[in-house]
Coordinates of C-alpha atoms and ligand atoms in Angstrom, one line a residue:
X378 CA 36.5 -1.3 -7.9
X379 CA 33.3 -0.1 -9.8
X380 CA 30.8 1.6 -8.3
X381 CA 27.5 0.2 -7.3
X382 CA 24.7 1.0 -9.8
X383 CA 22.3 3.5 -8.9
X384 CA 18.5 2.7 -8.6
X385 CA 17.0 5.1 -11.1
X386 CA 13.8 5.0 -9.8
X387 CA 15.0 6.3 -6.3
X388 CA 15.8 9.8 -8.0
X389 CA 13.5 12.4 -8.0
X390 CA 13.3 14.5 -10.9
X391 CA 15.7 17.2 -10.0
X392 CA 18.5 14.3 -9.0
X393 CA 17.7 12.6 -12.2
X394 CA 18.6 16.1 -14.0
X395 CA 21.7 16.2 -11.7
X396 CA 22.6 12.3 -12.8
X397 CA 22.3 12.8 -16.4
X398 CA 24.3 16.2 -16.3
X399 CA 26.9 14.1 -14.3
X400 CA 27.1 11.8 -17.3
X401 CA 27.3 14.8 -19.8
X402 CA 23.8 15.0 -20.9
X403 CA 21.8 18.0 -21.6
X404 CA 18.3 18.5 -19.7
X405 CA 15.8 17.3 -22.3
X406 CA 17.3 13.8 -22.0
X407 CA 16.3 13.8 -18.3
X408 CA 12.8 14.4 -19.6
X409 CA 13.2 11.8 -22.1
X410 CA 14.0 9.3 -19.3
X411 CA 11.4 10.3 -17.0
X412 CA 9.0 10.0 -19.6
X413 CA 10.0 6.4 -20.5
X414 CA 10.1 5.7 -17.0
X415 CA 6.9 6.7 -15.7
X416 CA 4.5 7.1 -18.7
X417 CA 5.9 4.1 -20.8
X418 CA 7.1 1.9 -17.9
X419 CA 9.8 0.6 -20.2
X420 CA 11.6 -2.1 -17.9
X421 CA 15.1 -1.8 -20.0
X422 CA 17.2 1.2 -20.8
X423 CA 17.5 -0.3 -24.3
X424 CA 13.7 0.4 -24.8
X425 CA 14.3 4.1 -24.7
X426 CA 14.2 4.4 -28.5
X427 CA 15.0 8.1 -28.9
X428 CA 18.4 8.1 -26.9
X429 CA 21.4 7.8 -28.6
X430 CA 23.2 4.4 -28.3
X431 CA 26.1 5.5 -26.2
X432 CA 23.7 7.1 -23.8
X433 CA 21.9 3.8 -23.4
X434 CA 25.3 2.2 -22.9
X435 CA 26.2 5.1 -19.9
X436 CA 23.0 4.3 -18.5
X437 CA 23.3 0.5 -18.2
X438 CA 26.8 0.9 -17.0
X439 CA 25.5 3.1 -14.1
X440 CA 22.0 2.6 -13.5
X441 CA 19.4 -0.4 -12.9
X442 CA 15.2 0.2 -13.5
X443 CA 14.1 -3.0 -12.0
X444 CA 16.1 -4.9 -9.5
X445 CA 13.6 -7.2 -8.2
X446 CA 12.8 -10.7 -9.8
X447 CA 9.5 -12.4 -9.8
X448 CA 9.6 -15.3 -7.4
X449 CA 5.9 -16.3 -8.0
X450 CA 3.1 -15.7 -9.8
X451 CA -0.9 -16.5 -8.9
X452 CA -3.8 -16.1 -10.4
X453 CA -7.4 -16.4 -8.6
X454 CA -9.8 -19.0 -10.1
X455 CA -11.8 -16.1 -11.6
X456 CA -8.8 -14.8 -13.4
X457 CA -9.5 -11.1 -11.7
X458 CA -6.9 -11.3 -9.2
X459 CA -3.3 -11.7 -9.5
X460 CA -0.4 -11.8 -7.2
X461 CA 3.5 -11.3 -7.7
X462 CA 5.7 -12.5 -5.2
X463 CA 8.8 -10.4 -5.6
X464 CA 12.6 -11.2 -4.4
X465 CA 14.6 -8.1 -3.8
X466 CA 18.5 -8.2 -4.4
X467 CA 19.5 -8.5 -0.8
X468 CA 16.9 -11.8 -0.7
X469 CA 13.8 -10.1 0.9
X470 CA 10.6 -10.8 -0.4
X471 CA 7.4 -8.4 -0.7
X472 CA 4.1 -9.0 -2.8
X473 CA 1.7 -7.0 -4.8
X474 CA -1.7 -7.8 -5.7
X475 CA -3.6 -6.5 -8.8
X476 CA -7.4 -6.5 -8.7
X477 CA -9.6 -5.8 -11.5
X478 CA -13.2 -5.3 -11.1
X479 CA -15.7 -3.5 -13.3
X480 CA -13.4 -0.6 -14.5
X481 CA -10.9 -0.4 -11.9
X482 CA -7.7 -1.7 -11.6
X483 CA -6.4 -1.6 -8.0
X484 CA -3.2 -2.6 -6.7
X485 CA -2.4 -3.6 -3.5
X486 CA 1.2 -2.9 -2.8
X487 CA 3.6 -3.3 0.1
X488 CA 5.7 -0.6 1.9
X489 CA 8.3 -2.7 4.1
X490 CA 9.3 -6.2 3.9
X491 CA 7.6 -7.8 6.9
X492 CA 6.2 -5.6 9.6
X493 CA 7.2 -4.6 13.2
X494 CA 3.7 -3.9 14.5
X495 CA 2.8 -7.6 15.3
X496 CA -1.0 -7.6 14.7
X497 CA -1.6 -11.3 15.9
X498 CA -4.4 -11.9 13.1
X499 CA -2.0 -10.8 10.2
X500 CA 0.5 -13.3 8.3
X501 CA 2.9 -10.1 7.8
X502 CA 2.9 -9.0 11.6
X503 CA 3.5 -13.0 12.4
X504 CA 6.9 -12.8 10.2
X505 CA 8.1 -9.9 11.8
X506 CA 10.0 -6.7 10.6
X507 CA 12.8 -7.4 8.1
X508 CA 13.4 -3.8 6.7
X509 CA 11.8 -0.6 4.8
X510 CA 11.2 -0.6 1.0
X511 CA 13.2 2.0 -0.7
X512 CA 11.3 4.6 -2.8
X513 CA 12.4 2.6 -5.9
X514 CA 11.1 -0.6 -4.4
X515 CA 7.6 0.7 -3.7
X516 CA 7.2 2.8 -7.1
X517 CA 8.7 -0.4 -9.2
X518 CA 5.6 -2.4 -7.8
X519 CA 3.3 0.1 -9.7
X520 CA 5.2 0.3 -12.5
X521 CA 5.6 -3.5 -12.9
X522 CA 1.9 -3.7 -13.2
X523 CA 1.5 -0.6 -15.5
X524 CA 3.7 -2.0 -17.8
X525 CA 1.9 -5.5 -17.8
X526 CA -1.5 -3.9 -17.9
X527 CA -0.7 -1.5 -20.8
X528 CA 0.0 -4.7 -23.0
X529 CA -4.0 -4.8 -23.0
X530 CA -4.5 -1.1 -23.1
X531 CA -5.3 -1.1 -19.4
X532 CA -4.1 1.3 -16.4
X533 CA -3.6 1.2 -13.0
X534 CA -6.7 3.3 -11.5
X535 CA -6.3 3.0 -7.8
X536 CA -3.6 1.8 -5.4
X537 CA -4.3 0.8 -1.8
X538 CA -1.1 0.6 0.3
X539 CA -2.6 -2.4 2.3
X540 CA 0.2 -5.2 1.3
X541 CA 3.1 -5.9 3.6
X542 CA 4.0 -3.4 6.2
X543 CA 3.3 -0.2 7.7
X544 CA 3.3 2.5 5.6
X545 CA 3.6 5.4 8.3
X546 CA 6.3 3.5 9.9
X547 CA 8.3 3.9 6.7
X548 CA 6.9 7.5 6.1
X549 CA 9.4 9.6 4.1
X550 CA 9.6 6.8 1.6
X551 CA 6.1 6.0 1.2
X552 CA 5.3 9.7 1.0
X553 CA 8.0 10.3 -1.5
X554 CA 6.7 7.2 -3.8
X555 CA 2.9 8.8 -3.8
X556 CA 4.8 12.1 -4.9
X557 CA 6.5 10.2 -7.6
X558 CA 3.4 8.3 -8.6
X559 CA 1.2 11.5 -8.5
X560 CA 3.7 13.7 -10.7
X561 CA 1.6 15.1 -13.4
X562 CA 4.6 15.0 -15.9
X563 CA 5.1 11.5 -14.9
X564 CA 2.9 8.5 -13.8
X565 CA 0.0 11.1 -13.0
X566 CA -2.2 9.3 -11.1
X567 CA -4.7 11.2 -9.1
X568 CA -3.6 11.5 -5.1
X569 CA -7.3 10.6 -4.3
X570 CA -6.9 7.3 -6.0
X571 CA -4.1 6.3 -3.4
X572 CA -5.3 5.0 -0.2
X573 CA -2.8 4.7 2.8
X574 CA -3.8 2.2 5.4
X575 CA -2.3 2.8 8.8
X576 CA -2.5 0.7 12.1
X577 CA -3.1 4.1 14.0
X578 CA 0.4 5.6 14.5
X579 CA -0.5 8.5 16.2
X580 CA 2.4 11.1 15.8
X581 CA 2.9 10.2 12.2
X582 CA -1.2 10.5 11.4
X583 CA -0.7 14.0 13.0
X584 CA 2.2 14.9 10.9
X585 CA 0.3 13.4 7.7
X586 CA -2.8 15.7 8.9
X587 CA -0.3 18.7 9.1
X588 CA 0.8 18.1 5.7
X589 CA -2.8 18.5 4.3
X590 CA -2.5 15.8 1.9
X591 CA -4.8 14.8 -0.6
X592 CA -4.4 10.9 -0.2
X593 CA -7.3 9.2 1.5
X594 CA -6.3 7.5 4.9
X595 CA -8.1 4.3 6.4
X596 CA -7.1 3.4 10.0
X597 CA -7.3 -0.2 11.0
X598 CA -9.3 -0.1 14.0
X599 CA -10.5 -3.6 14.6
X600 CA -11.7 -3.2 18.0
X601 CA -13.7 -0.4 19.8
X602 CA -12.4 -1.0 23.3
X603 CA -8.9 -1.2 24.6
X604 CA -9.5 -4.5 26.2
X605 CA -10.3 -5.9 22.6
X606 CA -7.9 -4.0 20.7
X607 CA -4.8 -4.6 23.0
X608 CA -5.4 -8.4 22.3
X609 CA -5.4 -8.0 18.8
X610 CA -2.9 -4.9 18.0
X611 CA -0.1 -4.6 20.2
X612 CA 0.3 -0.9 19.5
X613 CA -2.8 -0.3 20.8
X614 CA -0.9 -0.4 24.5
X615 CA 1.4 2.8 23.1
X616 CA -1.7 4.8 21.5
X617 CA -4.8 3.7 23.0
X618 CA -8.0 4.2 21.3
X619 CA -9.1 7.5 23.0
X620 CA -5.7 8.8 21.9
X621 CA -6.2 7.5 18.6
X622 CA -9.7 9.0 18.0
X623 CA -8.7 12.6 19.1
X624 CA -5.9 12.2 16.4
X625 CA -8.7 10.9 14.0
X626 CA -10.7 14.1 15.0
X627 CA -7.8 16.4 14.5
X628 CA -7.1 14.9 11.0
X629 CA -10.8 15.6 9.8
X630 CA -10.7 18.8 11.2
X631 CA -7.4 19.6 9.3
X632 CA -8.4 18.1 6.0
X633 CA -11.9 18.2 5.9
X634 CA -11.4 14.6 4.5
X635 CA -13.7 11.6 5.4
X636 CA -11.7 8.9 7.2
X637 CA -12.3 5.1 6.4
X638 CA -12.0 2.4 9.3
X639 CA -11.0 -1.1 8.7
X640 CA -12.7 -3.7 10.3
X641 CA -11.6 -7.6 10.2
X642 CA -14.8 -9.4 11.4
X643 CA -13.5 -12.2 13.4
X644 CA -15.9 -14.8 14.7
X645 CA -16.8 -14.1 18.6
X646 CA -14.1 -11.6 18.9
X647 CA -14.8 -8.2 17.7
X648 CA -18.0 -9.2 16.1
X649 CA -20.4 -9.0 18.7
X650 CA -23.3 -6.5 19.3
X651 CA -21.3 -5.0 22.4
X652 CA -18.5 -4.1 19.9
X653 CA -20.9 -2.8 17.0
X654 CA -22.4 -0.5 19.8
X655 CA -19.1 0.6 21.3
X656 CA -18.0 1.4 17.7
X657 CA -21.1 3.2 17.0
X658 CA -20.6 5.4 20.1
X659 CA -16.8 6.0 19.0
X660 CA -18.0 7.3 15.5
X661 CA -21.6 8.7 15.7
X662 CA -21.3 11.8 14.1
X663 CA -18.0 11.5 12.7
X664 CA -17.0 12.0 8.8
X665 CA -16.3 8.5 8.1
X666 CA -17.1 5.2 6.6
X667 CA -16.4 1.5 7.7
X668 CA -15.2 -1.2 5.8
X669 CA -16.1 -4.6 7.3
X670 CA -14.2 -7.4 5.9
X671 CA -14.4 -10.9 7.3
X672 CA -11.1 -12.0 8.5
X673 CA -8.8 -13.9 6.2
X674 CA -7.5 -17.0 8.4
X675 CA -3.8 -17.1 8.7
X676 CA -1.7 -20.0 10.0
X677 CA -0.4 -18.5 13.5
X678 CA -3.9 -17.1 14.4
X679 CA -6.9 -19.5 15.3
X680 CA -9.7 -16.7 14.7
X681 CA -12.1 -17.3 12.0
X682 CA -14.3 -15.0 9.9
X683 CA -17.5 -14.1 11.2
X684 CA -20.7 -15.8 9.7
X685 CA -22.9 -13.7 7.2
X686 CA -25.3 -13.5 9.7
X687 CA -23.0 -11.9 12.4
X688 CA -21.8 -9.7 9.7
X689 CA -25.4 -8.4 8.7
X690 CA -26.3 -8.1 12.5
X691 CA -23.0 -6.0 13.1
X692 CA -23.5 -3.7 9.9
X693 CA -27.5 -3.2 10.9
X694 CA -26.1 -2.3 14.7
X695 CA -23.7 0.4 13.2
X696 CA -26.4 1.8 10.9
X697 CA -28.6 2.8 14.1
X698 CA -25.7 5.0 15.2
X699 CA -25.8 6.7 11.7
X700 CA -22.2 5.1 10.8
X701 CA -22.1 4.1 7.2
X702 CA -20.3 0.8 6.5
X703 CA -19.5 -1.3 3.5
X704 CA -19.1 -5.2 3.5
X705 CA -16.1 -5.9 1.7
X706 CA -15.3 -9.2 0.2
X707 CA -11.3 -10.1 0.1
X708 CA -10.7 -10.4 -3.4
X709 CA -8.3 -13.5 -4.4
X710 CA -9.0 -15.3 -1.3
X711 CA -8.3 -18.6 -3.1
X712 CA -4.8 -17.5 -3.9
X713 CA -4.2 -16.3 -0.4
X714 CA -3.8 -12.4 -1.7
X715 CA -4.5 -11.5 2.1
X716 CA -1.5 -9.6 3.7
X717 CA 1.5 -11.5 3.8
X718 CA 0.4 -14.6 3.0
X719 CA 2.1 -15.4 -0.4
X720 CA 5.3 -15.0 1.1
X721 CA 4.7 -17.3 3.8
X722 CA 3.5 -20.1 1.5
X723 CA 6.6 -19.8 -0.7
X724 CA 9.0 -19.2 1.7
X725 CA 8.1 -20.6 4.8
X726 CA 8.2 -18.9 8.1
X727 CA 11.5 -17.6 9.7
Ligands
SAH2117 N1 -0.2 -2.0 8.1 C1 -1.1 -1.3 7.5 C2 -1.6 -1.9 5.9 C3 -1.2 -3.2 5.7 S1 -2.6 -4.4 6.3 C4 -2.4 -1.7 8.4 O1 -2.5 -2.4 9.1 O2 -3.6 -0.8 8.1 C5 -3.7 -3.9 5.4 C6 -5.4 -4.0 6.1 O3 -5.2 -5.4 6.2 C7 -5.4 -3.6 7.4 O4 -6.6 -3.2 7.7 C8 -5.2 -4.9 8.2 O5 -5.8 -5.0 9.6 C9 -5.8 -6.0 7.3 N2 -5.6 -7.4 7.5 C10 -4.1 -8.0 7.9 N3 -4.4 -9.1 8.1 C11 -5.6 -9.5 7.9 C12 -6.3 -10.7 7.9 N4 -6.0 -11.7 8.4 N5 -7.8 -10.5 7.7 C13 -8.3 -9.6 7.3 N6 -7.6 -8.2 7.4 C14 -6.6 -8.3 7.6
SF4_2118 FE1 1.8 -4.6 10.3 FE2 -0.6 -3.8 9.1 FE3 -0.1 -6.4 9.4 FE4 -0.7 -5.1 11.5 S1 -2.1 -5.4 10.0 S2 1.0 -6.5 11.5 S3 0.1 -3.0 10.9 S4 0.8 -5.1 8.0

């Protein structure tokens, strides 16, 4: 029986070297293949034009580049946001969103199929956990859009790990994917251009701080008291706010980097002046910034986005504590480009 083909995007450079050596190829071929994959974003081995035909055949017989298929594509009405639902070979679905604004081309990518964290307001949390994505599946989302943007001489400028899944729950593959995408002889995106968003997995944040990485971190806080956060984010029971904030301070101390806190404003829930004050007290004097995002309504949660007045009042209260914040508008709201929502519509619930 024939061996299963390898996913070439799973291979770090040293492993690609070994793979090609096993195929009887010299070192410079690995450099060429690497260049085609990560600088030219080819989708087929046949496009690797400086390789001899027999090597292309060997590669085709033993490896694949992209194994996902496009199950659905949607464009926002202003044409600036595009969302793709990919189907993976085992039938799982993941989604990736491209947002164009100003000169930026930001990708929102997935790190897991589903999510185990169960945040009540989140479409991905509502569907449950299926599995971790491989390095190849994370990287392929980026290369797919890099290839598409290259047709119009555009580039991926930023990546946010805010698609499906909890990146730090798939720590090794997420960080290996970041290493791949920031490799200077490959895709070469600046580490500071990739943001990891986490629901607040305390041990993983500590590990991340200890590794002194350049990639910025965003913490999905969404509530400033345990009473409120417990209702929204089940893992708050395991790592309550005081412990999370200790860990955030540890991160800032270790790395000297500013933290971002994410806050989805839910009408009558976490948009009260009391919550704004509690948040002001938590973050006062801290090297941080808050992103305020009116909730994107989801099928299995009755919460609604806060009104503009409530958003403004919340932001003004935070400013009294010297805490800076930005109100973010969810891009692509008309194509349900919020977390997990496209899969829901195309595939339906479980
Ligand atoms: N699991 C990670 C990253 C993926 S979610 C995390 O939770 O941080 C990316 C961001 O979208 C998080 O801040 C998350 O809280 C937020 N989010 C999820 N569902 C949302 C919704 N319905 N409306 C607004 N923000 C939402
Ligand atoms: Fe998972 Fe993040 Fe959604 Fe929570 S908000 S369920 S951690 S993807």
